[in-house]
Structures are given as structure tokens and as C-alpha cells.
mmCIF file of C-alpha atoms in Angstrom:
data_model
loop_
_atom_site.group_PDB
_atom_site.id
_atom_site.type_symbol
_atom_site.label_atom_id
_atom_site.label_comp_id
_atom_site.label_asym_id
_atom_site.label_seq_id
_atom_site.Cartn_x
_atom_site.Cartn_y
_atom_site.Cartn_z
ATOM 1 C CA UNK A 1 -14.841 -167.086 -12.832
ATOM 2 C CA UNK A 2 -15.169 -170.965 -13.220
ATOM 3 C CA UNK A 3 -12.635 -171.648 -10.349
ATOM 4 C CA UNK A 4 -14.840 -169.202 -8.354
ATOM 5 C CA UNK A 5 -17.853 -171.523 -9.130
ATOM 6 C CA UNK A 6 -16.105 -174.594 -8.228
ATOM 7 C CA UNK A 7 -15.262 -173.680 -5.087
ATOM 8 C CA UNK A 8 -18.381 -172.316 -4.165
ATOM 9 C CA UNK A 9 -20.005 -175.676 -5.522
ATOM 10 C CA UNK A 10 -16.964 -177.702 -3.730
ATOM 11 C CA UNK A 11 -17.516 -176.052 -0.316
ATOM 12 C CA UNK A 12 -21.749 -176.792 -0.827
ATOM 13 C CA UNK A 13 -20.682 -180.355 -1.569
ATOM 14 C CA UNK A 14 -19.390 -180.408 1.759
ATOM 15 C CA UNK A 15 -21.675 -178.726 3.637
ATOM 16 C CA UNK A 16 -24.446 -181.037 2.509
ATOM 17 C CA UNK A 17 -22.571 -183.978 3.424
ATOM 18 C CA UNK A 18 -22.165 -182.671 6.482
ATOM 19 C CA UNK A 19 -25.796 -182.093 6.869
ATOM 20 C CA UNK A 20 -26.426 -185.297 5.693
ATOM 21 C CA UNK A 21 -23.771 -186.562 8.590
ATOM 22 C CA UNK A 22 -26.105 -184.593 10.911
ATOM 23 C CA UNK A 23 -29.083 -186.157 9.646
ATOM 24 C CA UNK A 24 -28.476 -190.044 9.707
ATOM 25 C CA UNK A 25 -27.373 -189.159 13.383
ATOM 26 C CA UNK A 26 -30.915 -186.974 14.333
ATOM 27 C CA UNK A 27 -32.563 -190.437 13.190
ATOM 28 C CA UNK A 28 -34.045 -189.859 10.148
ATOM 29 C CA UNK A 29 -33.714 -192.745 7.988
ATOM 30 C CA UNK A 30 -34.085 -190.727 4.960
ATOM 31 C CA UNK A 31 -37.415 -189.439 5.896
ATOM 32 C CA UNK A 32 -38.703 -186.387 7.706
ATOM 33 C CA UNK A 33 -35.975 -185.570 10.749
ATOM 34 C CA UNK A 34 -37.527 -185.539 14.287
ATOM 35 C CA UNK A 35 -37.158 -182.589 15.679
ATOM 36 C CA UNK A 36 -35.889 -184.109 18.952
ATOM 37 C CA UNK A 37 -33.364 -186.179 17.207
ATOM 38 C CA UNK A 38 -31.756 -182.763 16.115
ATOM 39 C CA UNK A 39 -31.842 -181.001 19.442
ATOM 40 C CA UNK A 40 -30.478 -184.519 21.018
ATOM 41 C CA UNK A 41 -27.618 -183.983 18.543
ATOM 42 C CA UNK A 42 -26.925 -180.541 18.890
ATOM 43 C CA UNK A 43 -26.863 -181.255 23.286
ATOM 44 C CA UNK A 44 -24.297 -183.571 22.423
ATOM 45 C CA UNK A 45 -21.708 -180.881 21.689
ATOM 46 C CA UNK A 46 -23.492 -178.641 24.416
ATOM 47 C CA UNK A 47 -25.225 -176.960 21.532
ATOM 48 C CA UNK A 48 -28.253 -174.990 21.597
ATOM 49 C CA UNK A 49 -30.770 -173.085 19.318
ATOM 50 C CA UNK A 50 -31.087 -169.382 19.512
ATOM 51 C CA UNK A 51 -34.725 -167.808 20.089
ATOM 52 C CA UNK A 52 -34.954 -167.083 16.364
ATOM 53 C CA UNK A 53 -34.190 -170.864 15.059
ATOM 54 C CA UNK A 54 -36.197 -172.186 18.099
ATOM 55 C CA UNK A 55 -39.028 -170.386 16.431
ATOM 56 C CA UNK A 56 -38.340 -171.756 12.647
ATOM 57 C CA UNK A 57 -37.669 -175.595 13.774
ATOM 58 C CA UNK A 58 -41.032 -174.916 15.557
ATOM 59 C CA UNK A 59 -42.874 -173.725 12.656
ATOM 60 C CA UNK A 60 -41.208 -176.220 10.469
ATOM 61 C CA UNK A 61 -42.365 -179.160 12.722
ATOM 62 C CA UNK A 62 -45.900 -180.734 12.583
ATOM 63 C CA UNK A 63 -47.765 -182.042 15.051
ATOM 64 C CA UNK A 64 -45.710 -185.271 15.613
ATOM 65 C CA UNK A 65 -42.788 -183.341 15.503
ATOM 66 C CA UNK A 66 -41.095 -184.188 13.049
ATOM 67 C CA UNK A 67 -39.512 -181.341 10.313
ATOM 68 C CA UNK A 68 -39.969 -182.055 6.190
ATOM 69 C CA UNK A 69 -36.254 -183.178 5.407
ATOM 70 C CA UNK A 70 -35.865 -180.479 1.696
ATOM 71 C CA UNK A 71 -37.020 -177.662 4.070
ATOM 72 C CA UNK A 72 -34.545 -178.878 6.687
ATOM 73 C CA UNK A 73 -31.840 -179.515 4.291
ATOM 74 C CA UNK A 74 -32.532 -175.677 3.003
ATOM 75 C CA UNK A 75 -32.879 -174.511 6.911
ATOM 76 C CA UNK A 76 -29.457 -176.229 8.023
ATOM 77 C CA UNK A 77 -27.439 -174.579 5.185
ATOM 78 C CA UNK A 78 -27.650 -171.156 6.875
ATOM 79 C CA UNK A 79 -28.098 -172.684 10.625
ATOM 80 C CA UNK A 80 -25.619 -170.933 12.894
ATOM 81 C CA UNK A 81 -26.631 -174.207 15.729
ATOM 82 C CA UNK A 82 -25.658 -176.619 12.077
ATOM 83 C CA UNK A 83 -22.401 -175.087 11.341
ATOM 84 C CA UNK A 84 -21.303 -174.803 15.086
ATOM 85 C CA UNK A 85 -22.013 -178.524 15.058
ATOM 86 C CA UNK A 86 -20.466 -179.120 12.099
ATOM 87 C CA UNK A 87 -17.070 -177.173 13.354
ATOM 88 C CA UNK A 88 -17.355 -179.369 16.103
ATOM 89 C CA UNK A 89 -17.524 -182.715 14.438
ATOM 90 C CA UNK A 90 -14.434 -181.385 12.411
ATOM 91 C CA UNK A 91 -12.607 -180.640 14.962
ATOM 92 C CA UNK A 92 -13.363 -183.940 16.619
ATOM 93 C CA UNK A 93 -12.673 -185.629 14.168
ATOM 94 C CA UNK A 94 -9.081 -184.784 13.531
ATOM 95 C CA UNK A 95 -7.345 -187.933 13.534
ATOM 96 C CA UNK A 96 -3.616 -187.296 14.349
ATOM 97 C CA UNK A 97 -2.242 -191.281 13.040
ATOM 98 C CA UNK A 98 -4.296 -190.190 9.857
ATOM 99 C CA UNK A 99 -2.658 -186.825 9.430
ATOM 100 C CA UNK A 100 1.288 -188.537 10.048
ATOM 101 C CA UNK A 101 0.583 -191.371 7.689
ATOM 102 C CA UNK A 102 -0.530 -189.400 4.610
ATOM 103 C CA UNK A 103 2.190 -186.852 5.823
ATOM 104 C CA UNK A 104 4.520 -189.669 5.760
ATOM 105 C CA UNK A 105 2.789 -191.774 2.286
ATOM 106 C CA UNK A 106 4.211 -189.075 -0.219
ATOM 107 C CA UNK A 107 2.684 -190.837 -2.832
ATOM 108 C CA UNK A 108 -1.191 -190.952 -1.712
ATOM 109 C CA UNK A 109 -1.005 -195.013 -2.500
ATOM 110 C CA UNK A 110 -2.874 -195.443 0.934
ATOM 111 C CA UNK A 111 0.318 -197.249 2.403
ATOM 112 C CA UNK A 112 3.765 -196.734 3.529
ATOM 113 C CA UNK A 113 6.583 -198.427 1.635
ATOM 114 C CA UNK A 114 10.482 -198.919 2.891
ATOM 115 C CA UNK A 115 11.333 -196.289 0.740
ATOM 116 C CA UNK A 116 8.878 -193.386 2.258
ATOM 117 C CA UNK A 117 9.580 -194.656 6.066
ATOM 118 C CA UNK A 118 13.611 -194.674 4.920
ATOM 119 C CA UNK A 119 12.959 -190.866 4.176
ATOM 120 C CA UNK A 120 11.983 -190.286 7.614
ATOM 121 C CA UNK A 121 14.026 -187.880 10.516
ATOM 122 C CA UNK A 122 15.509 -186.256 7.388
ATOM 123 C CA UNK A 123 16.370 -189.780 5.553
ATOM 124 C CA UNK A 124 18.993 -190.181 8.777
ATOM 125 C CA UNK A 125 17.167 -193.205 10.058
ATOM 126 C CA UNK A 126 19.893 -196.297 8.888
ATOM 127 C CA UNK A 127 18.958 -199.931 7.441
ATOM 128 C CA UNK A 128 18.507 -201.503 10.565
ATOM 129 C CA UNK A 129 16.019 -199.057 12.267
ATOM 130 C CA UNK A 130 14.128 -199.176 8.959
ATOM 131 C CA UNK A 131 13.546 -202.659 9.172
ATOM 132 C CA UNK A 132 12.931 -202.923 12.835
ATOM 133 C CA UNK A 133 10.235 -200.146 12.513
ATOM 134 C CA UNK A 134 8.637 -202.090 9.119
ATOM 135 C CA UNK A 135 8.876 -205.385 11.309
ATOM 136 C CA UNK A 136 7.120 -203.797 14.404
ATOM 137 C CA UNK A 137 4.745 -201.813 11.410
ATOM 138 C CA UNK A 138 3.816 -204.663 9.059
ATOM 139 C CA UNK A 139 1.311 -206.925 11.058
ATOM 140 C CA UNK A 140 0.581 -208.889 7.576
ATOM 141 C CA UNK A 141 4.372 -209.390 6.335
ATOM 142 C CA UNK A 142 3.117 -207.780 2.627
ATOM 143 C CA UNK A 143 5.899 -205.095 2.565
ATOM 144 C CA UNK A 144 3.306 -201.969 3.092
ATOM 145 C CA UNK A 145 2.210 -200.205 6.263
ATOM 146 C CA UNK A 146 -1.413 -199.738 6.142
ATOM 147 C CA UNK A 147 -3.209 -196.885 7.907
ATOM 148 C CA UNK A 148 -4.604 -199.578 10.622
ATOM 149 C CA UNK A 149 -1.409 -200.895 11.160
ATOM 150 C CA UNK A 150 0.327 -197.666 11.754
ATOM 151 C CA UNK A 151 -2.293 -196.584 14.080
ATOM 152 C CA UNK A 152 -0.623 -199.088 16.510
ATOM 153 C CA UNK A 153 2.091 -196.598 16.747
ATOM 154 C CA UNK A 154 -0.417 -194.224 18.350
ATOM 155 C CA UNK A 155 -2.249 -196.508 20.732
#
């Protein structure tokens, strides 16, 4: 039952950072979120609000139009127009030179040694091509591939 509870607490975490992503774009400065702040960021992934949000962001808003940020918070959590954006964002976000470096850092240390990039094409790749690719790799000579410098790979 606990693990049930963490994960349901785990995958709130992340929902309200992703509001909270959502917000800081809309505008809001962590203060009340104007309302066309959050329709400009929604139109940015050709996103729109149904008839039935339409009418709660409308009765949410006052008459500068701006929306109480708790009540929008509690409003995005079950926002079909939020998690559409937020699917979005994700899948936007998907950084492919992130995903083969921590593929490739077996350890999680952040950067690539000799020995992880040795273990790479099966551990076939020989001396010489291992320190030709670290060479090319390691911009700063310190014996570790950061993420930055592997991006160069990808560019």
C-alpha cells in the first residue's frame, strides 16, 4: 500500500512541476496567472480550450483577467488543455545526446570515462579509436566527457 502512495505522490510531484513549468511561462511571476498568458501558451502547441474549460477559466478570471494562482494550480491538475500541453512539452523535450550519454555513463557520475566509451559497439572499439574519440570528446583535456561536450557529437 505504501509503494501505491508513493507513486501516486511521485507522479503529483511531477505534475505540479509541470504546472509550475506552465506557469512561469503564462507570466505569472508567482502571482495570479493572466488568463491570456495561458491561452498564449496553450496556441503555442496549437492548443485550445474546450467549451466547458472556456467557461471555468472565465469564471475563474476577474475583471483584469487574471485567474487566482491555488484555484489555478487545483484547475490545471485535472485540465485536459494542461496535460495535452504538458505531453507536448515532454515530448519536445526529448533530448536524444541526453538519452545516449546516460545510456552510455553506466555509472550516473554525469560524465563519460575511457573505460565506459571502451565498452562501446560491444567493447570491439580498439585503443586507438578510444583515444581518438576521447581526443575529439574531451574539449577541456580532464579525462571525462561531459554532457556539453558530447553534444558536439550531435550537432
Amino acid at each position: 500500500m505504501a509503494a501505491v502512495s508513493h507513486l501516486k505522490n511521485k507522479r503529483d510531484a511531477k505534475l505540479r512541476e509541470g504546472i509550475e513549468r506552465m506557469l512561469a511561462r503564462c507570466g505569472s511571476a508567482g502571482g495570479p496567472i493572466p488568463v491570456q498568458g495561458y491561452m498564449d501558451v496553450l496556441a503555442g502547441h496549437g492548443l485550445q480550450l474546450d467549451d466547458k474549460e472556456t467557461a471555468r477559466v472565465t469564471r475563474m478570471s476577474d475583471d483584469d483577467g487574471f485567474m487566482d494562482r491555488n484555484e489555478f494550480i487545483e484547475y490545471a491538475k485535472k485540465s485536459h488543455a494542461v496535460k495535452e500541453w504538458l505531453d507536448a512539452e515532454k515530448s519536445k523535450n526529448i533530448d536524444k545526446a541526453e538519452l545516449a550519454f546516460k545510456a552510455i555513463d553506466k555509472d550516473g557520475s554525469g560524465f563519460i570515462d575511457v573505460s565506459e566509451l571502451s565498452k562501446l559497439g560491444g567493447g570491439k572499439m580498439d585503443k586507438s579509436k578510444q583515444e581518438a574519440l576521447m581526443n575529439k570528446l574531451d574539449k577541456d583535456g580532464d579525462g571525462k566527457i561531459t554532457l556539453e561536450e558530447f553534444r558536439l557529437l550531435f550537432k
